[in-house]
PDB file of C-alpha atoms in Angstrom:
ATOM      1  CA  UNK S1112       8.590  12.902   5.696  1.00  0.00           C
ATOM      2  CA  UNK S1113       9.450  16.567   5.956  1.00  0.00           C
ATOM      3  CA  UNK S1114      12.122  16.828   8.650  1.00  0.00           C
ATOM      4  CA  UNK S1115      11.338  20.502   9.349  1.00  0.00           C
ATOM      5  CA  UNK S1116       7.676  19.681   9.934  1.00  0.00           C
ATOM      6  CA  UNK S1117       8.654  16.702  12.085  1.00  0.00           C
ATOM      7  CA  UNK S1118      10.982  18.776  14.277  1.00  0.00           C
ATOM      8  CA  UNK S1119       8.285  21.430  14.641  1.00  0.00           C
ATOM      9  CA  UNK S1120       5.872  18.731  15.768  1.00  0.00           C
ATOM     10  CA  UNK S1121       8.462  17.376  18.191  1.00  0.00           C
ATOM     11  CA  UNK S1122       9.070  20.784  19.737  1.00  0.00           C
ATOM     12  CA  UNK S1123       5.329  21.477  19.952  1.00  0.00           C
ATOM     13  CA  UNK S1124       4.516  18.193  21.683  1.00  0.00           C
ATOM     14  CA  UNK S1125       7.555  18.350  23.953  1.00  0.00           C
ATOM     15  CA  UNK S1126       6.725  21.882  25.084  1.00  0.00           C
ATOM     16  CA  UNK S1127       3.132  20.804  25.728  1.00  0.00           C
ATOM     17  CA  UNK S1128       4.337  17.815  27.735  1.00  0.00           C
ATOM     18  CA  UNK S1129       6.720  19.843  29.845  1.00  0.00           C
ATOM     19  CA  UNK S1130       4.000  22.424  30.409  1.00  0.00           C
ATOM     20  CA  UNK S1131       1.630  19.653  31.479  1.00  0.00           C
ATOM     21  CA  UNK S1132       4.262  18.301  33.883  1.00  0.00           C
ATOM     22  CA  UNK S1133       4.679  21.712  35.513  1.00  0.00           C
ATOM     23  CA  UNK S1134       0.905  21.866  35.977  1.00  0.00           C
ATOM     24  CA  UNK S1135       0.735  18.353  37.495  1.00  0.00           C
ATOM     25  CA  UNK S1136       3.419  19.257  40.015  1.00  0.00           C
ATOM     26  CA  UNK S1137       1.758  22.616  40.749  1.00  0.00           C
ATOM     27  CA  UNK S1138      -1.489  20.797  41.534  1.00  0.00           C
ATOM     28  CA  UNK S1139       0.287  18.305  43.764  1.00  0.00           C
ATOM     29  CA  UNK S1140       2.170  21.018  45.634  1.00  0.00           C
ATOM     30  CA  UNK S1141      -1.052  22.990  46.163  1.00  0.00           C
ATOM     31  CA  UNK S1142      -2.388  20.054  48.186  1.00  0.00           C
ATOM     32  CA  UNK S1143       0.698  18.622  49.872  1.00  0.00           C
ATOM     33  CA  UNK S1144       2.400  19.889  52.989  1.00  0.00           C
ATOM     34  CA  UNK S1145       5.564  21.562  51.715  1.00  0.00           C
ATOM     35  CA  UNK S1146       7.602  20.086  54.543  1.00  0.00           C
ATOM     36  CA  UNK S1147       6.880  16.479  53.624  1.00  0.00           C
ATOM     37  CA  UNK S1148       9.634  14.464  51.925  1.00  0.00           C
ATOM     38  CA  UNK S1149       7.378  13.847  48.905  1.00  0.00           C
ATOM     39  CA  UNK S1150       6.640  17.553  48.496  1.00  0.00           C
ATOM     40  CA  UNK S1151      10.344  18.419  48.651  1.00  0.00           C
ATOM     41  CA  UNK S1152      11.077  15.831  45.955  1.00  0.00           C
ATOM     42  CA  UNK S1153       8.197  17.095  43.830  1.00  0.00           C
ATOM     43  CA  UNK S1154       9.395  20.692  44.160  1.00  0.00           C
ATOM     44  CA  UNK S1155      12.861  19.694  42.882  1.00  0.00           C
ATOM     45  CA  UNK S1156      11.334  17.774  39.965  1.00  0.00           C
ATOM     46  CA  UNK S1157       9.015  20.710  39.204  1.00  0.00           C
ATOM     47  CA  UNK S1158      12.002  23.067  38.950  1.00  0.00           C
ATOM     48  CA  UNK S1159      13.626  20.773  36.389  1.00  0.00           C
ATOM     49  CA  UNK S1160      10.379  20.507  34.403  1.00  0.00           C
ATOM     50  CA  UNK S1161      10.149  24.299  34.379  1.00  0.00           C
ATOM     51  CA  UNK S1162      13.669  24.505  32.914  1.00  0.00           C
ATOM     52  CA  UNK S1163      12.672  21.960  30.251  1.00  0.00           C
ATOM     53  CA  UNK S1164       9.557  23.989  29.389  1.00  0.00           C
ATOM     54  CA  UNK S1165      11.541  27.205  29.143  1.00  0.00           C
ATOM     55  CA  UNK S1166      13.991  25.555  26.731  1.00  0.00           C
ATOM     56  CA  UNK S1167      11.163  24.414  24.466  1.00  0.00           C
ATOM     57  CA  UNK S1168       9.484  27.839  24.764  1.00  0.00           C
ATOM     58  CA  UNK S1169      12.732  29.404  23.520  1.00  0.00           C
ATOM     59  CA  UNK S1170      13.028  26.911  20.646  1.00  0.00           C
ATOM     60  CA  UNK S1171       9.418  27.589  19.657  1.00  0.00           C
ATOM     61  CA  UNK S1172      10.057  31.341  19.553  1.00  0.00           C
ATOM     62  CA  UNK S1173      13.348  31.018  17.660  1.00  0.00           C
ATOM     63  CA  UNK S1174      11.979  28.551  15.099  1.00  0.00           C
ATOM     64  CA  UNK S1175       8.496  30.005  14.709  1.00  0.00           C
ATOM     65  CA  UNK S1176       6.741  26.865  15.979  1.00  0.00           C
ATOM     66  CA  UNK S1177       3.141  27.378  17.008  1.00  0.00           C
ATOM     67  CA  UNK S1178       2.071  25.959  20.363  1.00  0.00           C
ATOM     68  CA  UNK S1179      -0.593  23.315  20.624  1.00  0.00           C
ATOM     69  CA  UNK S1180      -4.109  24.678  20.589  1.00  0.00           C
ATOM     70  CA  UNK S1181      -4.822  22.271  23.457  1.00  0.00           C
ATOM     71  CA  UNK S1182      -2.650  24.136  25.968  1.00  0.00           C
ATOM     72  CA  UNK S1183      -5.658  25.444  27.957  1.00  0.00           C
ATOM     73  CA  UNK S1184      -6.867  21.843  28.310  1.00  0.00           C
ATOM     74  CA  UNK S1185      -3.433  20.621  29.431  1.00  0.00           C
ATOM     75  CA  UNK S1186      -3.351  23.481  31.947  1.00  0.00           C
ATOM     76  CA  UNK S1187      -6.568  22.386  33.641  1.00  0.00           C
ATOM     77  CA  UNK S1188      -6.098  18.643  33.150  1.00  0.00           C
ATOM     78  CA  UNK S1189      -2.540  18.682  34.468  1.00  0.00           C
ATOM     79  CA  UNK S1190      -3.394  20.738  37.520  1.00  0.00           C
ATOM     80  CA  UNK S1191      -6.468  18.614  38.220  1.00  0.00           C
ATOM     81  CA  UNK S1192      -4.490  15.384  37.885  1.00  0.00           C
ATOM     82  CA  UNK S1193      -1.882  16.748  40.252  1.00  0.00           C
ATOM     83  CA  UNK S1194      -4.469  17.753  42.831  1.00  0.00           C
ATOM     84  CA  UNK S1195      -6.355  14.459  42.553  1.00  0.00           C
ATOM     85  CA  UNK S1196      -3.263  12.318  42.980  1.00  0.00           C
ATOM     86  CA  UNK S1197      -2.029  14.421  45.911  1.00  0.00           C
ATOM     87  CA  UNK S1198      -5.413  14.099  47.603  1.00  0.00           C
ATOM     88  CA  UNK S1199      -4.953  10.322  47.435  1.00  0.00           C
ATOM     89  CA  UNK S1200      -1.633  10.712  49.236  1.00  0.00           C
ATOM     90  CA  UNK S1201       2.102  10.778  48.546  1.00  0.00           C
ATOM     91  CA  UNK S1202       2.092   7.234  47.134  1.00  0.00           C
ATOM     92  CA  UNK S1203      -0.459   8.199  44.485  1.00  0.00           C
ATOM     93  CA  UNK S1204       1.448  11.382  43.650  1.00  0.00           C
ATOM     94  CA  UNK S1205       4.591   9.342  43.114  1.00  0.00           C
ATOM     95  CA  UNK S1206       2.667   6.701  41.131  1.00  0.00           C
ATOM     96  CA  UNK S1207       1.540   9.526  38.866  1.00  0.00           C
ATOM     97  CA  UNK S1208       5.173  10.554  38.337  1.00  0.00           C
ATOM     98  CA  UNK S1209       6.215   6.980  37.545  1.00  0.00           C
ATOM     99  CA  UNK S1210       3.382   6.639  35.010  1.00  0.00           C
ATOM    100  CA  UNK S1211       4.032   9.973  33.293  1.00  0.00           C
ATOM    101  CA  UNK S1212       7.800   9.585  33.213  1.00  0.00           C
ATOM    102  CA  UNK S1213       7.557   6.037  31.854  1.00  0.00           C
ATOM    103  CA  UNK S1214       5.708   7.379  28.823  1.00  0.00           C
ATOM    104  CA  UNK S1215       7.946  10.435  28.460  1.00  0.00           C
ATOM    105  CA  UNK S1216      11.091   8.291  28.609  1.00  0.00           C
ATOM    106  CA  UNK S1217       9.688   6.115  25.811  1.00  0.00           C
ATOM    107  CA  UNK S1218       8.571   9.158  23.805  1.00  0.00           C
ATOM    108  CA  UNK S1219      11.911  10.968  24.113  1.00  0.00           C
ATOM    109  CA  UNK S1220      13.786   7.776  23.208  1.00  0.00           C
ATOM    110  CA  UNK S1221      11.760   7.469  20.002  1.00  0.00           C
ATOM    111  CA  UNK S1222      12.439  11.099  19.141  1.00  0.00           C
ATOM    112  CA  UNK S1223      16.190  10.710  19.624  1.00  0.00           C
ATOM    113  CA  UNK S1224      16.235   7.762  17.236  1.00  0.00           C
ATOM    114  CA  UNK S1225      14.061   9.604  14.715  1.00  0.00           C
ATOM    115  CA  UNK S1226      16.230  12.739  14.825  1.00  0.00           C
ATOM    116  CA  UNK S1227      19.561  10.964  14.498  1.00  0.00           C
ATOM    117  CA  UNK S1228      22.122  13.693  13.817  1.00  0.00           C
ATOM    118  CA  UNK S1229      19.767  15.958  11.855  1.00  0.00           C
ATOM    119  CA  UNK S1230      19.158  18.533  14.616  1.00  0.00           C
ATOM    120  CA  UNK S1231      21.945  18.493  17.219  1.00  0.00           C
ATOM    121  CA  UNK S1232      20.426  21.247  19.379  1.00  0.00           C
ATOM    122  CA  UNK S1233      17.083  19.473  19.681  1.00  0.00           C
ATOM    123  CA  UNK S1234      18.661  16.019  20.100  1.00  0.00           C
ATOM    124  CA  UNK S1235      20.928  17.268  22.878  1.00  0.00           C
ATOM    125  CA  UNK S1236      18.063  18.947  24.737  1.00  0.00           C
ATOM    126  CA  UNK S1237      15.860  15.870  24.461  1.00  0.00           C
ATOM    127  CA  UNK S1238      18.659  13.538  25.633  1.00  0.00           C
ATOM    128  CA  UNK S1239      19.416  15.828  28.592  1.00  0.00           C
ATOM    129  CA  UNK S1240      15.767  16.055  29.576  1.00  0.00           C
ATOM    130  CA  UNK S1241      15.212  12.333  29.092  1.00  0.00           C
ATOM    131  CA  UNK S1242      17.979  11.615  31.610  1.00  0.00           C
ATOM    132  CA  UNK S1243      16.274  13.874  34.152  1.00  0.00           C
ATOM    133  CA  UNK S1244      12.872  12.288  33.468  1.00  0.00           C
ATOM    134  CA  UNK S1245      14.390   8.861  34.150  1.00  0.00           C
ATOM    135  CA  UNK S1246      15.789  10.229  37.433  1.00  0.00           C
ATOM    136  CA  UNK S1247      12.279  11.429  38.342  1.00  0.00           C
ATOM    137  CA  UNK S1248      10.838   8.006  37.520  1.00  0.00           C
ATOM    138  CA  UNK S1249      13.511   6.221  39.556  1.00  0.00           C
ATOM    139  CA  UNK S1250      13.040   8.513  42.556  1.00  0.00           C
ATOM    140  CA  UNK S1251       9.254   8.159  42.445  1.00  0.00           C
ATOM    141  CA  UNK S1252       9.435   4.381  41.988  1.00  0.00           C
ATOM    142  CA  UNK S1253      11.438   4.122  45.204  1.00  0.00           C
ATOM    143  CA  UNK S1254       8.809   6.044  47.200  1.00  0.00           C
ATOM    144  CA  UNK S1255       6.552   4.093  49.564  1.00  0.00           C
ATOM    145  CA  UNK S1256       3.088   3.286  48.241  1.00  0.00           C
ATOM    146  CA  UNK S1257       3.759   4.173  44.607  1.00  0.00           C
ATOM    147  CA  UNK S1258       2.818   0.698  43.411  1.00  0.00           C
ATOM    148  CA  UNK S1259      -0.554   0.704  45.197  1.00  0.00           C
ATOM    149  CA  UNK S1260      -2.348   2.335  42.258  1.00  0.00           C
ATOM    150  CA  UNK S1261      -2.029   0.053  39.203  1.00  0.00           C
ATOM    151  CA  UNK S1262      -5.333   1.048  37.563  1.00  0.00           C
ATOM    152  CA  UNK S1263      -4.697   4.737  38.079  1.00  0.00           C
ATOM    153  CA  UNK S1264      -1.175   4.330  36.693  1.00  0.00           C
ATOM    154  CA  UNK S1265      -2.454   2.522  33.603  1.00  0.00           C
ATOM    155  CA  UNK S1266      -5.043   5.258  33.004  1.00  0.00           C
ATOM    156  CA  UNK S1267      -2.418   7.990  33.372  1.00  0.00           C
ATOM    157  CA  UNK S1268      -0.075   6.226  30.948  1.00  0.00           C
ATOM    158  CA  UNK S1269      -2.890   5.901  28.412  1.00  0.00           C
ATOM    159  CA  UNK S1270      -3.769   9.559  28.912  1.00  0.00           C
ATOM    160  CA  UNK S1271      -0.148  10.526  28.266  1.00  0.00           C
ATOM    161  CA  UNK S1272      -0.045   8.545  25.025  1.00  0.00           C
ATOM    162  CA  UNK S1273      -3.262  10.213  23.853  1.00  0.00           C
ATOM    163  CA  UNK S1274      -2.000  13.669  24.842  1.00  0.00           C
ATOM    164  CA  UNK S1275       1.231  13.100  22.934  1.00  0.00           C
ATOM    165  CA  UNK S1276      -0.602  11.941  19.811  1.00  0.00           C
ATOM    166  CA  UNK S1277      -3.031  14.841  19.674  1.00  0.00           C
ATOM    167  CA  UNK S1278      -0.552  17.565  20.703  1.00  0.00           C
ATOM    168  CA  UNK S1279       1.657  16.703  17.732  1.00  0.00           C
ATOM    169  CA  UNK S1280      -1.075  17.816  15.353  1.00  0.00           C
ATOM    170  CA  UNK S1281      -3.472  20.155  17.100  1.00  0.00           C
TER     171      UNK S1281
END
């Protein structure tokens, strides 16, 4: 394995994922009443996701990593998923967060192991962001109604795994 190529792939997929997360939250916030407790929580999580995306944007620029060609799809798909889950109510919006963050936690954990000590800057960023993603998952899992959507959650988790796999390469 070429470590440089692998770290480029990691940065590409992580930037795409953080971008997708910002779009999901944007879609949810477009539907939800901003005064609701769920919307306030989502707005805080969205701000953290935006910081994550900006970090990966900077790494991409500094390291000459090309973005995924699928970004326009993740833009529309993320926003649409956010809107759809918000239309189903706060419980569905939080179920979406639990599903996405479950997969991102797993994904970031695998990357940390794979990187070891080879790229301290990237490892540190991923570990920091993983901790925040786990906080998002924990917060969303405690929200009322989040467990009322098991089929939707399974579909979102599958969609995340597919998005991760294809964004690494395309």
